[in-house]
Amino acid sequence: GAGVSQSPSNKVTEKGKDVELRCDPISGHTALYWYRQRLGQGLEFLIYFQGNSAPDKSGLPSDRFSAERTGESVSTLTIQRTQQEDSAVYLCASSLAWPGLAGGRFYSTGELFFGEGSRLTVL
Amino acid sequence: DQQVKQNSPSLSVQEGRISILNCDYTNSMFDYFLWYKKYPAEGPTFLISISSIKDKNEDGRFTVFLNKSAKHLSLHIVPSQPGDSAVYFCAASAVSGGSNYKLTFGKGTLLTVNP
Protein backbone atom coordinates (compact mmCIF):
# COMPACT_ATOMS: atom_id res chain seq x y z
CA GLY A 1 0.00 0.00 0.00
CA ALA A 2 0.93 3.64 -0.20
CA GLY A 3 1.11 4.30 3.52
CA VAL A 4 2.07 2.64 6.79
CA SER A 5 -0.46 -0.01 7.68
CA GLN A 6 -1.11 -1.24 11.22
CA SER A 7 -3.27 -4.04 12.56
CA PRO A 8 -5.40 -4.52 14.50
CA SER A 9 -6.81 -1.00 14.66
CA ASN A 10 -8.46 -1.83 17.97
CA LYS A 11 -7.67 -4.54 20.48
CA VAL A 12 -9.40 -5.18 23.79
CA THR A 13 -7.77 -7.79 25.97
CA GLU A 14 -7.83 -9.05 29.51
CA LYS A 15 -5.03 -8.37 31.94
CA GLY A 16 -2.38 -11.07 31.74
CA LYS A 17 -2.96 -11.97 28.10
CA ASP A 18 -0.35 -11.56 25.37
CA VAL A 19 -0.94 -9.30 22.37
CA GLU A 20 0.76 -8.85 19.03
CA LEU A 21 0.62 -5.65 17.03
CA ARG A 22 1.67 -5.59 13.41
CA CYS A 23 3.14 -2.89 11.21
CA ASP A 24 3.64 -2.82 7.45
CA PRO A 25 5.93 0.10 6.59
CA ILE A 26 6.09 1.98 3.33
CA SER A 27 7.90 -0.12 0.77
CA GLY A 28 11.58 0.78 0.56
CA HIS A 29 11.74 2.50 3.93
CA THR A 30 14.65 1.01 5.82
CA ALA A 31 13.94 2.69 9.15
CA LEU A 32 10.94 1.64 11.24
CA TYR A 33 9.84 3.03 14.59
CA TRP A 34 7.38 2.17 17.34
CA TYR A 35 5.89 4.88 19.54
CA ARG A 36 3.03 4.80 21.97
CA GLN A 37 0.65 7.48 23.18
CA ARG A 38 -1.07 7.04 26.50
CA LEU A 39 -4.11 9.13 27.29
CA GLY A 40 -3.23 12.81 27.69
CA GLN A 41 0.43 12.22 26.94
CA GLY A 42 2.76 12.88 24.05
CA LEU A 43 4.17 10.21 21.82
CA GLU A 44 6.71 8.05 23.64
CA PHE A 45 9.58 6.43 21.73
CA LEU A 46 9.78 2.66 22.19
CA ILE A 47 12.20 1.21 19.64
CA TYR A 48 13.50 1.66 16.14
CA PHE A 49 14.84 -0.68 13.46
CA GLN A 50 17.48 -0.01 10.87
CA GLY A 51 16.90 -2.86 8.47
CA ASN A 52 16.14 -5.87 10.65
CA SER A 53 18.29 -4.85 13.59
CA ALA A 54 17.26 -2.75 16.56
CA PRO A 55 20.27 -0.77 17.80
CA ASP A 56 18.34 0.95 20.58
CA LYS A 57 15.79 -0.89 22.68
CA SER A 58 16.07 1.45 25.65
CA GLY A 59 12.58 2.88 25.14
CA LEU A 60 10.83 -0.41 25.75
CA PRO A 61 9.02 0.00 29.11
CA SER A 62 9.78 -3.47 30.47
CA ASP A 63 10.96 -6.93 29.50
CA ARG A 64 7.34 -7.80 28.75
CA PHE A 65 7.74 -5.77 25.56
CA SER A 66 9.61 -7.09 22.53
CA ALA A 67 9.71 -6.30 18.85
CA GLU A 68 11.09 -7.87 15.76
CA ARG A 69 11.33 -7.07 12.09
CA THR A 70 11.81 -9.49 9.25
CA GLY A 71 12.76 -9.04 5.62
CA GLU A 72 13.35 -5.35 6.24
CA SER A 73 9.59 -5.05 6.07
CA VAL A 74 6.92 -6.15 8.52
CA SER A 75 7.44 -5.55 12.23
CA THR A 76 5.64 -7.07 15.19
CA LEU A 77 5.43 -5.55 18.65
CA THR A 78 4.60 -8.15 21.30
CA ILE A 79 3.40 -7.36 24.79
CA GLN A 80 3.36 -10.30 27.18
CA ARG A 81 1.21 -10.55 30.29
CA THR A 82 -0.49 -7.24 29.55
CA GLN A 83 -1.20 -4.80 32.35
CA GLN A 84 -3.73 -2.01 32.51
CA GLU A 85 -0.98 0.60 32.21
CA ASP A 86 -0.16 -0.83 28.79
CA SER A 87 -3.42 0.66 27.48
CA ALA A 88 -2.43 3.16 24.79
CA VAL A 89 -2.37 3.82 21.08
CA TYR A 90 0.66 2.12 19.59
CA LEU A 91 1.95 3.97 16.55
CA CYS A 92 4.32 2.65 13.94
CA ALA A 93 6.26 4.91 11.59
CA SER A 94 8.76 4.43 8.82
CA SER A 95 11.21 6.68 7.04
CA LEU A 96 13.61 6.63 4.15
CA ALA A 97 16.25 8.31 6.25
CA TRP A 98 16.54 10.40 9.34
CA PRO A 99 18.10 13.79 9.89
CA GLY A 100 21.82 13.79 9.42
CA LEU A 101 24.69 16.19 9.34
CA ALA A 102 27.16 16.41 6.51
CA GLY A 103 29.64 19.23 6.27
CA GLY A 104 27.85 21.02 9.06
CA ARG A 105 24.55 21.07 7.20
CA PHE A 106 21.40 19.04 7.76
CA TYR A 107 20.74 17.00 4.66
CA SER A 108 17.32 15.53 5.19
CA THR A 109 14.11 16.34 6.97
CA GLY A 110 13.97 12.94 8.63
CA GLU A 111 10.28 12.87 8.00
CA LEU A 112 8.50 9.99 9.69
CA PHE A 113 5.37 8.59 8.10
CA PHE A 114 3.00 7.29 10.75
CA GLY A 115 0.32 4.66 10.56
CA GLU A 116 -3.11 5.17 12.10
CA GLY A 117 -2.14 3.28 15.21
CA SER A 118 -3.40 0.27 17.14
CA ARG A 119 -5.54 1.17 20.12
CA LEU A 120 -4.94 -1.31 22.93
CA THR A 121 -7.29 -1.51 25.89
CA VAL A 122 -6.38 -3.82 28.75
CA LEU A 123 -9.28 -4.57 31.05
CA ASP B 1 11.07 14.65 33.20
CA GLN B 2 9.36 16.28 30.25
CA GLN B 3 11.99 17.54 27.85
CA VAL B 4 9.54 19.01 25.34
CA LYS B 5 6.68 21.04 26.73
CA GLN B 6 3.57 22.39 25.08
CA ASN B 7 1.98 24.32 27.90
CA SER B 8 -1.27 25.16 26.13
CA PRO B 9 -3.50 22.09 25.84
CA SER B 10 -5.84 23.97 23.53
CA LEU B 11 -6.14 27.09 21.38
CA SER B 12 -9.13 28.59 19.63
CA VAL B 13 -8.87 31.17 16.83
CA GLN B 14 -11.12 32.70 14.21
CA GLU B 15 -10.80 31.75 10.57
CA GLY B 16 -8.43 34.09 8.75
CA ARG B 17 -6.53 35.11 11.89
CA ILE B 18 -3.10 33.96 12.99
CA SER B 19 -2.61 30.82 15.08
CA ILE B 20 0.50 30.70 17.24
CA LEU B 21 1.44 27.42 18.87
CA ASN B 22 4.29 27.39 21.35
CA CYS B 23 6.81 24.80 22.45
CA ASP B 24 9.62 24.87 25.01
CA TYR B 25 12.43 22.39 25.46
CA THR B 26 14.94 21.76 28.19
CA ASN B 27 17.55 19.51 26.58
CA SER B 28 20.33 21.66 25.12
CA MET B 29 21.40 18.71 22.95
CA PHE B 30 18.30 19.08 20.79
CA ASP B 31 19.25 20.61 17.47
CA TYR B 32 16.43 19.58 15.16
CA PHE B 33 12.75 20.35 15.65
CA LEU B 34 9.61 19.24 13.90
CA TRP B 35 5.90 19.93 14.01
CA TYR B 36 3.35 17.21 13.37
CA LYS B 37 -0.38 17.55 12.89
CA LYS B 38 -2.83 14.87 13.96
CA TYR B 39 -6.50 14.45 13.08
CA PRO B 40 -8.70 12.13 15.16
CA ALA B 41 -8.24 8.42 14.36
CA GLU B 42 -5.29 9.18 12.09
CA GLY B 43 -1.56 9.01 12.59
CA PRO B 44 0.46 12.22 12.94
CA THR B 45 1.59 13.82 9.68
CA PHE B 46 4.74 15.85 9.25
CA LEU B 47 4.18 19.56 8.84
CA ILE B 48 7.44 21.48 8.97
CA SER B 49 10.90 21.26 10.51
CA ILE B 50 13.78 23.50 11.48
CA SER B 51 17.39 22.89 12.36
CA SER B 52 19.34 24.79 14.97
CA ILE B 53 21.42 26.53 12.33
CA LYS B 54 18.32 28.51 11.34
CA ASP B 55 15.92 30.70 13.28
CA LYS B 56 13.06 30.61 10.80
CA ASN B 57 11.64 28.24 8.24
CA GLU B 58 8.63 28.98 6.09
CA ASP B 59 6.37 26.73 4.04
CA GLY B 60 3.28 28.36 2.62
CA ARG B 61 0.98 29.37 5.45
CA PHE B 62 3.22 27.72 8.05
CA THR B 63 6.28 29.31 9.63
CA VAL B 64 8.35 27.92 12.45
CA PHE B 65 10.52 30.20 14.56
CA LEU B 66 13.36 28.98 16.77
CA ASN B 67 14.87 30.93 19.67
CA LYS B 68 17.79 28.83 20.83
CA SER B 69 18.78 31.04 23.73
CA ALA B 70 15.28 30.78 25.16
CA LYS B 71 14.91 27.12 24.13
CA HIS B 72 11.62 28.04 22.55
CA LEU B 73 10.00 27.46 19.22
CA SER B 74 6.68 28.48 17.78
CA LEU B 75 4.52 27.57 14.83
CA HIS B 76 2.61 30.34 13.09
CA ILE B 77 -0.30 29.57 10.79
CA VAL B 78 -1.48 32.49 8.67
CA PRO B 79 -4.26 32.68 7.68
CA SER B 80 -5.87 29.98 9.80
CA GLN B 81 -8.47 27.78 8.11
CA PRO B 82 -11.11 25.46 9.62
CA GLY B 83 -9.26 22.49 8.07
CA ASP B 84 -6.28 23.35 10.28
CA SER B 85 -8.26 22.21 13.31
CA ALA B 86 -6.22 19.33 14.73
CA VAL B 87 -3.78 18.42 17.49
CA TYR B 88 -0.32 19.83 16.85
CA PHE B 89 2.73 18.08 18.31
CA CYS B 90 6.13 19.63 18.73
CA ALA B 91 9.04 17.17 18.52
CA ALA B 92 12.79 17.43 18.96
CA SER B 93 15.84 15.36 18.14
CA ALA B 94 19.53 15.44 19.07
CA VAL B 95 20.98 14.85 15.61
CA SER B 96 24.58 15.88 16.19
CA GLY B 97 24.46 14.07 19.52
CA GLY B 98 23.89 10.78 17.77
CA SER B 99 20.24 10.26 18.67
CA ASN B 100 18.92 11.40 15.33
CA TYR B 101 16.52 8.45 15.14
CA LYS B 102 14.65 9.38 18.33
CA LEU B 103 12.02 12.08 18.45
CA THR B 104 10.89 13.44 21.80
CA PHE B 105 7.34 14.74 21.58
CA GLY B 106 5.34 17.25 23.56
CA LYS B 107 1.82 16.44 24.73
CA GLY B 108 0.22 18.38 21.92
CA THR B 109 -2.01 21.43 21.52
CA LEU B 110 -5.55 21.11 20.18
CA LEU B 111 -6.16 23.91 17.69
CA THR B 112 -9.73 24.81 16.83
CA VAL B 113 -10.30 27.26 13.98
CA ASN B 114 -13.81 28.66 14.07
CA PRO B 115 -15.51 29.66 10.79
CSV table of C-alpha atoms in Angstrom, one decimal:
chain,number,residue,atom,x,y,z
A,1,GLY,CA,0.0,0.0,0.0
A,2,ALA,CA,0.9,3.6,-0.2
A,3,GLY,CA,1.1,4.3,3.5
A,4,VAL,CA,2.1,2.6,6.8
A,5,SER,CA,-0.5,0.0,7.7
A,6,GLN,CA,-1.1,-1.2,11.2
A,7,SER,CA,-3.3,-4.0,12.6
A,8,PRO,CA,-5.4,-4.5,14.5
A,9,SER,CA,-6.8,-1.0,14.7
A,10,ASN,CA,-8.5,-1.8,18.0
A,11,LYS,CA,-7.7,-4.5,20.5
A,12,VAL,CA,-9.4,-5.2,23.8
A,13,THR,CA,-7.8,-7.8,26.0
A,14,GLU,CA,-7.8,-9.1,29.5
A,15,LYS,CA,-5.0,-8.4,31.9
A,16,GLY,CA,-2.4,-11.1,31.7
A,17,LYS,CA,-3.0,-12.0,28.1
A,18,ASP,CA,-0.3,-11.6,25.4
A,19,VAL,CA,-0.9,-9.3,22.4
A,20,GLU,CA,0.8,-8.9,19.0
A,21,LEU,CA,0.6,-5.7,17.0
A,22,ARG,CA,1.7,-5.6,13.4
A,23,CYS,CA,3.1,-2.9,11.2
A,24,ASP,CA,3.6,-2.8,7.4
A,25,PRO,CA,5.9,0.1,6.6
A,26,ILE,CA,6.1,2.0,3.3
A,27,SER,CA,7.9,-0.1,0.8
A,28,GLY,CA,11.6,0.8,0.6
A,29,HIS,CA,11.7,2.5,3.9
A,30,THR,CA,14.6,1.0,5.8
A,31,ALA,CA,13.9,2.7,9.1
A,32,LEU,CA,10.9,1.6,11.2
A,33,TYR,CA,9.8,3.0,14.6
A,34,TRP,CA,7.4,2.2,17.3
A,35,TYR,CA,5.9,4.9,19.5
A,36,ARG,CA,3.0,4.8,22.0
A,37,GLN,CA,0.7,7.5,23.2
A,38,ARG,CA,-1.1,7.0,26.5
A,39,LEU,CA,-4.1,9.1,27.3
A,40,GLY,CA,-3.2,12.8,27.7
A,41,GLN,CA,0.4,12.2,26.9
A,42,GLY,CA,2.8,12.9,24.1
A,43,LEU,CA,4.2,10.2,21.8
A,44,GLU,CA,6.7,8.1,23.6
A,45,PHE,CA,9.6,6.4,21.7
A,46,LEU,CA,9.8,2.7,22.2
A,47,ILE,CA,12.2,1.2,19.6
A,48,TYR,CA,13.5,1.7,16.1
A,49,PHE,CA,14.8,-0.7,13.5
A,50,GLN,CA,17.5,0.0,10.9
A,51,GLY,CA,16.9,-2.9,8.5
A,52,ASN,CA,16.1,-5.9,10.6
A,53,SER,CA,18.3,-4.8,13.6
A,54,ALA,CA,17.3,-2.7,16.6
A,55,PRO,CA,20.3,-0.8,17.8
A,56,ASP,CA,18.3,1.0,20.6
A,57,LYS,CA,15.8,-0.9,22.7
A,58,SER,CA,16.1,1.4,25.6
A,59,GLY,CA,12.6,2.9,25.1
A,60,LEU,CA,10.8,-0.4,25.8
A,61,PRO,CA,9.0,0.0,29.1
A,62,SER,CA,9.8,-3.5,30.5
A,63,ASP,CA,11.0,-6.9,29.5
A,64,ARG,CA,7.3,-7.8,28.7
A,65,PHE,CA,7.7,-5.8,25.6
A,66,SER,CA,9.6,-7.1,22.5
A,67,ALA,CA,9.7,-6.3,18.8
A,68,GLU,CA,11.1,-7.9,15.8
A,69,ARG,CA,11.3,-7.1,12.1
A,70,THR,CA,11.8,-9.5,9.3
A,71,GLY,CA,12.8,-9.0,5.6
A,72,GLU,CA,13.3,-5.4,6.2
A,73,SER,CA,9.6,-5.1,6.1
A,74,VAL,CA,6.9,-6.1,8.5
A,75,SER,CA,7.4,-5.6,12.2
A,76,THR,CA,5.6,-7.1,15.2
A,77,LEU,CA,5.4,-5.5,18.7
A,78,THR,CA,4.6,-8.1,21.3
A,79,ILE,CA,3.4,-7.4,24.8
A,80,GLN,CA,3.4,-10.3,27.2
A,81,ARG,CA,1.2,-10.5,30.3
A,82,THR,CA,-0.5,-7.2,29.5
A,83,GLN,CA,-1.2,-4.8,32.4
A,84,GLN,CA,-3.7,-2.0,32.5
A,85,GLU,CA,-1.0,0.6,32.2
A,86,ASP,CA,-0.2,-0.8,28.8
A,87,SER,CA,-3.4,0.7,27.5
A,88,ALA,CA,-2.4,3.2,24.8
A,89,VAL,CA,-2.4,3.8,21.1
A,90,TYR,CA,0.7,2.1,19.6
A,91,LEU,CA,2.0,4.0,16.6
A,92,CYS,CA,4.3,2.6,13.9
A,93,ALA,CA,6.3,4.9,11.6
A,94,SER,CA,8.8,4.4,8.8
A,95,SER,CA,11.2,6.7,7.0
A,96,LEU,CA,13.6,6.6,4.2
A,97,ALA,CA,16.3,8.3,6.3
A,98,TRP,CA,16.5,10.4,9.3
A,99,PRO,CA,18.1,13.8,9.9
A,100,GLY,CA,21.8,13.8,9.4
A,101,LEU,CA,24.7,16.2,9.3
A,102,ALA,CA,27.2,16.4,6.5
A,103,GLY,CA,29.6,19.2,6.3
A,104,GLY,CA,27.8,21.0,9.1
A,105,ARG,CA,24.6,21.1,7.2
A,106,PHE,CA,21.4,19.0,7.8
A,107,TYR,CA,20.7,17.0,4.7
A,108,SER,CA,17.3,15.5,5.2
A,109,THR,CA,14.1,16.3,7.0
A,110,GLY,CA,14.0,12.9,8.6
A,111,GLU,CA,10.3,12.9,8.0
A,112,LEU,CA,8.5,10.0,9.7
A,113,PHE,CA,5.4,8.6,8.1
A,114,PHE,CA,3.0,7.3,10.8
A,115,GLY,CA,0.3,4.7,10.6
A,116,GLU,CA,-3.1,5.2,12.1
A,117,GLY,CA,-2.1,3.3,15.2
A,118,SER,CA,-3.4,0.3,17.1
A,119,ARG,CA,-5.5,1.2,20.1
A,120,LEU,CA,-4.9,-1.3,22.9
A,121,THR,CA,-7.3,-1.5,25.9
A,122,VAL,CA,-6.4,-3.8,28.8
A,123,LEU,CA,-9.3,-4.6,31.1
B,1,ASP,CA,11.1,14.6,33.2
B,2,GLN,CA,9.4,16.3,30.2
B,3,GLN,CA,12.0,17.5,27.8
B,4,VAL,CA,9.5,19.0,25.3
B,5,LYS,CA,6.7,21.0,26.7
B,6,GLN,CA,3.6,22.4,25.1
B,7,ASN,CA,2.0,24.3,27.9
B,8,SER,CA,-1.3,25.2,26.1
B,9,PRO,CA,-3.5,22.1,25.8
B,10,SER,CA,-5.8,24.0,23.5
B,11,LEU,CA,-6.1,27.1,21.4
B,12,SER,CA,-9.1,28.6,19.6
B,13,VAL,CA,-8.9,31.2,16.8
B,14,GLN,CA,-11.1,32.7,14.2
B,15,GLU,CA,-10.8,31.7,10.6
B,16,GLY,CA,-8.4,34.1,8.8
B,17,ARG,CA,-6.5,35.1,11.9
B,18,ILE,CA,-3.1,34.0,13.0
B,19,SER,CA,-2.6,30.8,15.1
B,20,ILE,CA,0.5,30.7,17.2
B,21,LEU,CA,1.4,27.4,18.9
B,22,ASN,CA,4.3,27.4,21.4
B,23,CYS,CA,6.8,24.8,22.4
B,24,ASP,CA,9.6,24.9,25.0
B,25,TYR,CA,12.4,22.4,25.5
B,26,THR,CA,14.9,21.8,28.2
B,27,ASN,CA,17.6,19.5,26.6
B,28,SER,CA,20.3,21.7,25.1
B,29,MET,CA,21.4,18.7,23.0
B,30,PHE,CA,18.3,19.1,20.8
B,31,ASP,CA,19.2,20.6,17.5
B,32,TYR,CA,16.4,19.6,15.2
B,33,PHE,CA,12.8,20.3,15.6
B,34,LEU,CA,9.6,19.2,13.9
B,35,TRP,CA,5.9,19.9,14.0
B,36,TYR,CA,3.3,17.2,13.4
B,37,LYS,CA,-0.4,17.5,12.9
B,38,LYS,CA,-2.8,14.9,14.0
B,39,TYR,CA,-6.5,14.5,13.1
B,40,PRO,CA,-8.7,12.1,15.2
B,41,ALA,CA,-8.2,8.4,14.4
B,42,GLU,CA,-5.3,9.2,12.1
B,43,GLY,CA,-1.6,9.0,12.6
B,44,PRO,CA,0.5,12.2,12.9
B,45,THR,CA,1.6,13.8,9.7
B,46,PHE,CA,4.7,15.8,9.2
B,47,LEU,CA,4.2,19.6,8.8
B,48,ILE,CA,7.4,21.5,9.0
B,49,SER,CA,10.9,21.3,10.5
B,50,ILE,CA,13.8,23.5,11.5
B,51,SER,CA,17.4,22.9,12.4
B,52,SER,CA,19.3,24.8,15.0
B,53,ILE,CA,21.4,26.5,12.3
B,54,LYS,CA,18.3,28.5,11.3
B,55,ASP,CA,15.9,30.7,13.3
B,56,LYS,CA,13.1,30.6,10.8
B,57,ASN,CA,11.6,28.2,8.2
B,58,GLU,CA,8.6,29.0,6.1
B,59,ASP,CA,6.4,26.7,4.0
B,60,GLY,CA,3.3,28.4,2.6
B,61,ARG,CA,1.0,29.4,5.5
B,62,PHE,CA,3.2,27.7,8.0
B,63,THR,CA,6.3,29.3,9.6
B,64,VAL,CA,8.4,27.9,12.5
B,65,PHE,CA,10.5,30.2,14.6
B,66,LEU,CA,13.4,29.0,16.8
B,67,ASN,CA,14.9,30.9,19.7
B,68,LYS,CA,17.8,28.8,20.8
B,69,SER,CA,18.8,31.0,23.7
B,70,ALA,CA,15.3,30.8,25.2
B,71,LYS,CA,14.9,27.1,24.1
B,72,HIS,CA,11.6,28.0,22.5
B,73,LEU,CA,10.0,27.5,19.2
B,74,SER,CA,6.7,28.5,17.8
B,75,LEU,CA,4.5,27.6,14.8
B,76,HIS,CA,2.6,30.3,13.1
B,77,ILE,CA,-0.3,29.6,10.8
B,78,VAL,CA,-1.5,32.5,8.7
B,79,PRO,CA,-4.3,32.7,7.7
B,80,SER,CA,-5.9,30.0,9.8
B,81,GLN,CA,-8.5,27.8,8.1
B,82,PRO,CA,-11.1,25.5,9.6
B,83,GLY,CA,-9.3,22.5,8.1
B,84,ASP,CA,-6.3,23.4,10.3
B,85,SER,CA,-8.3,22.2,13.3
B,86,ALA,CA,-6.2,19.3,14.7
B,87,VAL,CA,-3.8,18.4,17.5
B,88,TYR,CA,-0.3,19.8,16.8
B,89,PHE,CA,2.7,18.1,18.3
B,90,CYS,CA,6.1,19.6,18.7
B,91,ALA,CA,9.0,17.2,18.5
B,92,ALA,CA,12.8,17.4,19.0
B,93,SER,CA,15.8,15.4,18.1
B,94,ALA,CA,19.5,15.4,19.1
B,95,VAL,CA,21.0,14.8,15.6
B,96,SER,CA,24.6,15.9,16.2
B,97,GLY,CA,24.5,14.1,19.5
B,98,GLY,CA,23.9,10.8,17.8
B,99,SER,CA,20.2,10.3,18.7
B,100,ASN,CA,18.9,11.4,15.3
B,101,TYR,CA,16.5,8.5,15.1
B,102,LYS,CA,14.6,9.4,18.3
B,103,LEU,CA,12.0,12.1,18.4
B,104,THR,CA,10.9,13.4,21.8
B,105,PHE,CA,7.3,14.7,21.6
B,106,GLY,CA,5.3,17.3,23.6
B,107,LYS,CA,1.8,16.4,24.7
B,108,GLY,CA,0.2,18.4,21.9
B,109,THR,CA,-2.0,21.4,21.5
B,110,LEU,CA,-5.6,21.1,20.2
B,111,LEU,CA,-6.2,23.9,17.7
B,112,THR,CA,-9.7,24.8,16.8
B,113,VAL,CA,-10.3,27.3,14.0
B,114,ASN,CA,-13.8,28.7,14.1
B,115,PRO,CA,-15.5,29.7,10.8
